Amino acid sequence: MNCSACASKIERQLQKMDGVTYAGINFAAEKAAVQYDPDRTGIDKIIEAVNNSGYKVPVQRVNLKISGMNCSACAARVENILSKLDGVLRANVNFAMEQARIEYNPLQLNLNDLTKAIADAGYQAREAEKSFDEDTEKIEREKENRKQRTFLTVSTIFSLPLLAFMFAELFNLAVPSVLGNKIFQFAIATPVQFIAGYRFYSGAFNSLRHGSANMDVLVALGTSAAYFYSVGATFLFSGYVYYETSAIIITLILLGRLLESAAKGRTSEAIKKLMDLQAKTARVIKDGKEVDIPAEEVQLDDLIIVRPGESIPVDGVIKEGTSTVDESMLTGESMPVDKEEKDEVIGGTINKHGTFKFTAAKVGSDTALANIIKIVEEAQGSKAPVQRMADKISAYFVPAVIAAAVLTFLTWYFAVDPGSTGRALVNFTAVMVIACPCALGLATPTSVMVGTGQGARNGILIKGGEYLEKTQSLDTIVLDKTGTITRGKPSITDIIVLDKNMDKKKLLHLAASAEKNSEHPLGKAVVLSAAEKGIELSTPQEFEAIPGQGIKASIDKYKVLVGNYKLISSSSIDTTVFQEEINNLEKQGKTAMLAAVNNKPAGIIAAADTVKEYSGQAVRALQNMNIQVIMITGDNRQTADTIALQVNIPGKNVLAEVLPGDKSNKIDKLKEEGRIVGMVGDGINDAPALASADIGFAIGTGTDIAMETADITLMQGDLRGVPASINLSRGTMRNIKQNLFWALGYNSLGIPAAAAGFLSPVIAGGAMALSSVSVVTNALRLKRFNPYQTLK
C-alpha cells in the first residue's frame, strides 16, 4: 500500500464480501482487522480478495516430507491437525507422495511450529527439497525399501513352516510332526509378531495415543487377537492355535507394502525425466576461451557455445550460428525446430545439427524447464476435489471397521456358533484385516500424479488436481483470435500486378528491397515472403520511412513507393486503378499495401494474420466433443468473420470489437448463463479473461504473464492442446473412478464376506495387500494414454 487511498480501496473490497461484518485497514501498521461469519466465508477467501485488489497478504508456503504414514487415515489425521493451527490457511496432505503442502501466515507461526505439531501426532516431518532431487528421493526410497525387505525376509523365513503345516492340514498331506507342535509354532511365530510386526504396534500406539485410528490399529488388533489366543491355547487351556493366521497376514501385508512402494516410485517418473533433461555443464566463452562450468553457475548474459548433440544448459537468445533444436520433451512437438540469430532457445532441449553461440537470458530457477518442473511437482502434490469424498470416508472408516469386527465376534460367539471362541476369533480377525483404507487413500493421488506427468510429457502443463478434474466438465471454449487461432503476425497472402511491364517476382523484389531495413511488421512480412521464394534483394541507395504512410526508396534505376492509400495519393499518382482490388481485399479482412514504381501504379501486396496450421482441426475436435467454440477479438467484424469462417466457427459465436478490458466481462456473462467456460489466450490483455474463466489455457509461445495466470499451459503453441487437455482430464477422471470403485467395492464385498465366515484371515490379508497394489497399477496405465491420439 502506497497511500491511504490504497487502504480505502482494500477496505471497500472486503466490506463487499458476503459474511464480512466489519473491515478496517490501518495504513500505518499495514494491517487489516476483519470481523466475519466463518459459516459464510473464511480467511483464505479474505486473503484472495485482498490479492485480487492488487495487494498482497504475506503468505508463506512450505512442503514438508512426512514419514510414518501408513494409510489415508494417517494423512487425514495430519491434515486435520495442521488445519486447526492458528495461522494455517490451507493444508493438503498427499498420502501417495508422503508430503504436506501448507500455506500459513508467518506472523502467527513458523516452520518449527508445524513440524512440532506433526511430531506430537506421532509422525516425523522435515522440509522437503526446494525442487525435486531425484538422487535424494531415490536414496530415501531405497533405504526404506531395504528396511522393508529385511523385515519381509525375516517374516517369510519364519512363516514358511506355518504355511506348510496349514496346507498339510487343508489337503491331508504328511509333514514332519514338529511342524504341528504348539511350542514350535509359538517359537517361530513370535519373531514374526514382534520383530517383523513391530511397525504395526508402533504405528497403532502413536495413532491411538493421539485419539485416532489407522490401518496399523486394524492389523495390530487382528493379528494380536489370533496370536494371543493361540498363546493361551498353548500354555493355559486346550484348543486350536492360529499362529499361521497372524504370521502369514503380517508377511502378506509387508509384501504388499513393498510392491506398493515400488509402484508408487514409478508415478514420479515424469519429474525424473524432466530432471534428466537438465544439462550438467555449460561451455562458456570467457576472455576468448571456452571454459566448462556447472550449469547452475551460469550467469545472465554469459556467452555459451553449444555443439551438435549437446543439451542446451539455460534459456537464451542465439547470437551467432544456426541449427535445428529438438524441443519434444518440453513441448511434445516431435519435429525439430529451425533456429537462427535472434531466436530463443530453451534450456534442456537438444541441439541437433549446427553449432551456435547464445547469450544466457534466464538461469537457475528462472528457466522454462525449472518452472515446468515446479508446476509438475505442485500439481502432483495437489488434491482433486473428488478426493474429498475419499478423505471423509477414511476419517470414519477404521472406527467403523473395529465396530463391525467386534459385532462379528459377538454374533458368532453368542448366536451363530455359541461358545466357539476360535471360530468367532477367526472371523473377527478376517474383518479386521480385509478392511484396508490404503486403496481408498491411493485411488485419487496416484492417478493425479501420473495424469499430470503424462500431460507434461505431451506439452500440457496442468497446475493442480483441481484443474485436471474441472477440465472434463467444460462445455464452452472461448478462443482469442490473434496469436491463438492465428499466428499473431502478418503473412503475405496476395501479390496483384497492375503494370503490364512488371511480374509478381519483380514486384516482390522491389518491394522487399525497399522494405529491407524496415522495422514495421508489414515490411518484415514482405521481406520474409521474398526470402521464402529465394529472391535475392538489392540494397536501396535511398530510404525514407514516412510514419503512418509507408516508405520511399531508390533501388537501382527505380523509385519505389510502398505504403497505404494516403502515401500514393500524396505523391500525385492516380489511385483509381487500385480501388476495386483494395475493396475486394478488405472484404476478406486483408491489409493492402500499394506499390508504385517510377510514379506509376505497379501493384498491390496484401497481408493478413493467417490461421495457424492446426487451428481448424482443433476447433472441429472440440465441436465433436459437443463443446461450443466461441471466438473473441478486438478486430472489426469483417476481419473476425473471415477468420472464423476459415476455422468453421459460426458467425453467431464470434465476439468482435471487444476491448481488452471487456474480455473478462464477456467470460463472466457466459458463466452467468450457467456455462462452464474455458478461455484460451496468449497475450497480456488476455490475463484477466484467463483468470475469470473456470479454466484458463495459455498458449506456451505467448507471454509469461498469461502463463502465470492460466491454469493449463500448452507448450506446443497450437490449439490442439485444448481438446488434448480435455481428453487427458476425462481419461484421468475415468481412471480415478475405476480406482474408487475398486477400493470401495472391494471393502463393500470383502467385509460382509469376512463377517459371514466365507474368507479365512490369510486370504483376507492377501486380498488387502493386493488391493493397494492393484489401485496403483491401474493408475500407472495412464502412462500409456496419448491425449492427442484422437486428434492426429
Tab-separated table of C-alpha atoms in Angstrom, residues 2 31-32 48 57 97 120 128 210 213 232 272 358 361 380 386 389 396 430 468 540-541 633 658 662 732-733 773:
chain	number	residue	atom	x	y	z
A	2	ASN	CA	1.391	3.371	-1.040
A	31	LYS	CA	-2.728	-4.418	8.904
A	32	ALA	CA	-6.361	-5.318	8.365
A	48	GLU	CA	-7.872	-13.876	-2.020
A	57	VAL	CA	-1.085	-10.615	2.265
A	97	MET	CA	3.672	-38.579	-2.191
A	120	ASP	CA	3.183	-34.533	18.513
A	128	ALA	CA	11.136	-31.134	1.522
A	210	HIS	CA	-3.426	-39.087	19.687
A	213	ALA	CA	-7.145	-44.994	14.449
A	232	GLY	CA	-3.410	-69.111	25.663
A	272	LYS	CA	12.700	-37.684	-13.068
A	358	PHE	CA	23.876	-17.782	-27.455
A	361	ALA	CA	18.712	-14.784	-20.682
A	380	GLN	CA	1.382	-33.942	-8.377
A	386	VAL	CA	-13.130	-35.821	-5.859
A	389	MET	CA	-15.168	-37.853	-0.602
A	396	TYR	CA	-14.699	-42.719	9.844
A	430	ALA	CA	-10.664	-61.589	8.874
A	468	LEU	CA	-7.331	-31.512	-14.017
A	540	PRO	CA	18.428	0.642	-51.515
A	541	GLN	CA	20.514	3.716	-52.307
A	633	THR	CA	-11.238	-10.429	-30.691
A	658	VAL	CA	-14.216	-6.370	-27.826
A	662	ASP	CA	-14.093	-6.220	-21.616
A	732	THR	CA	-7.644	-39.383	-15.690
A	733	MET	CA	-11.054	-38.936	-14.071
A	773	VAL	CA	-1.116	-52.674	-5.483
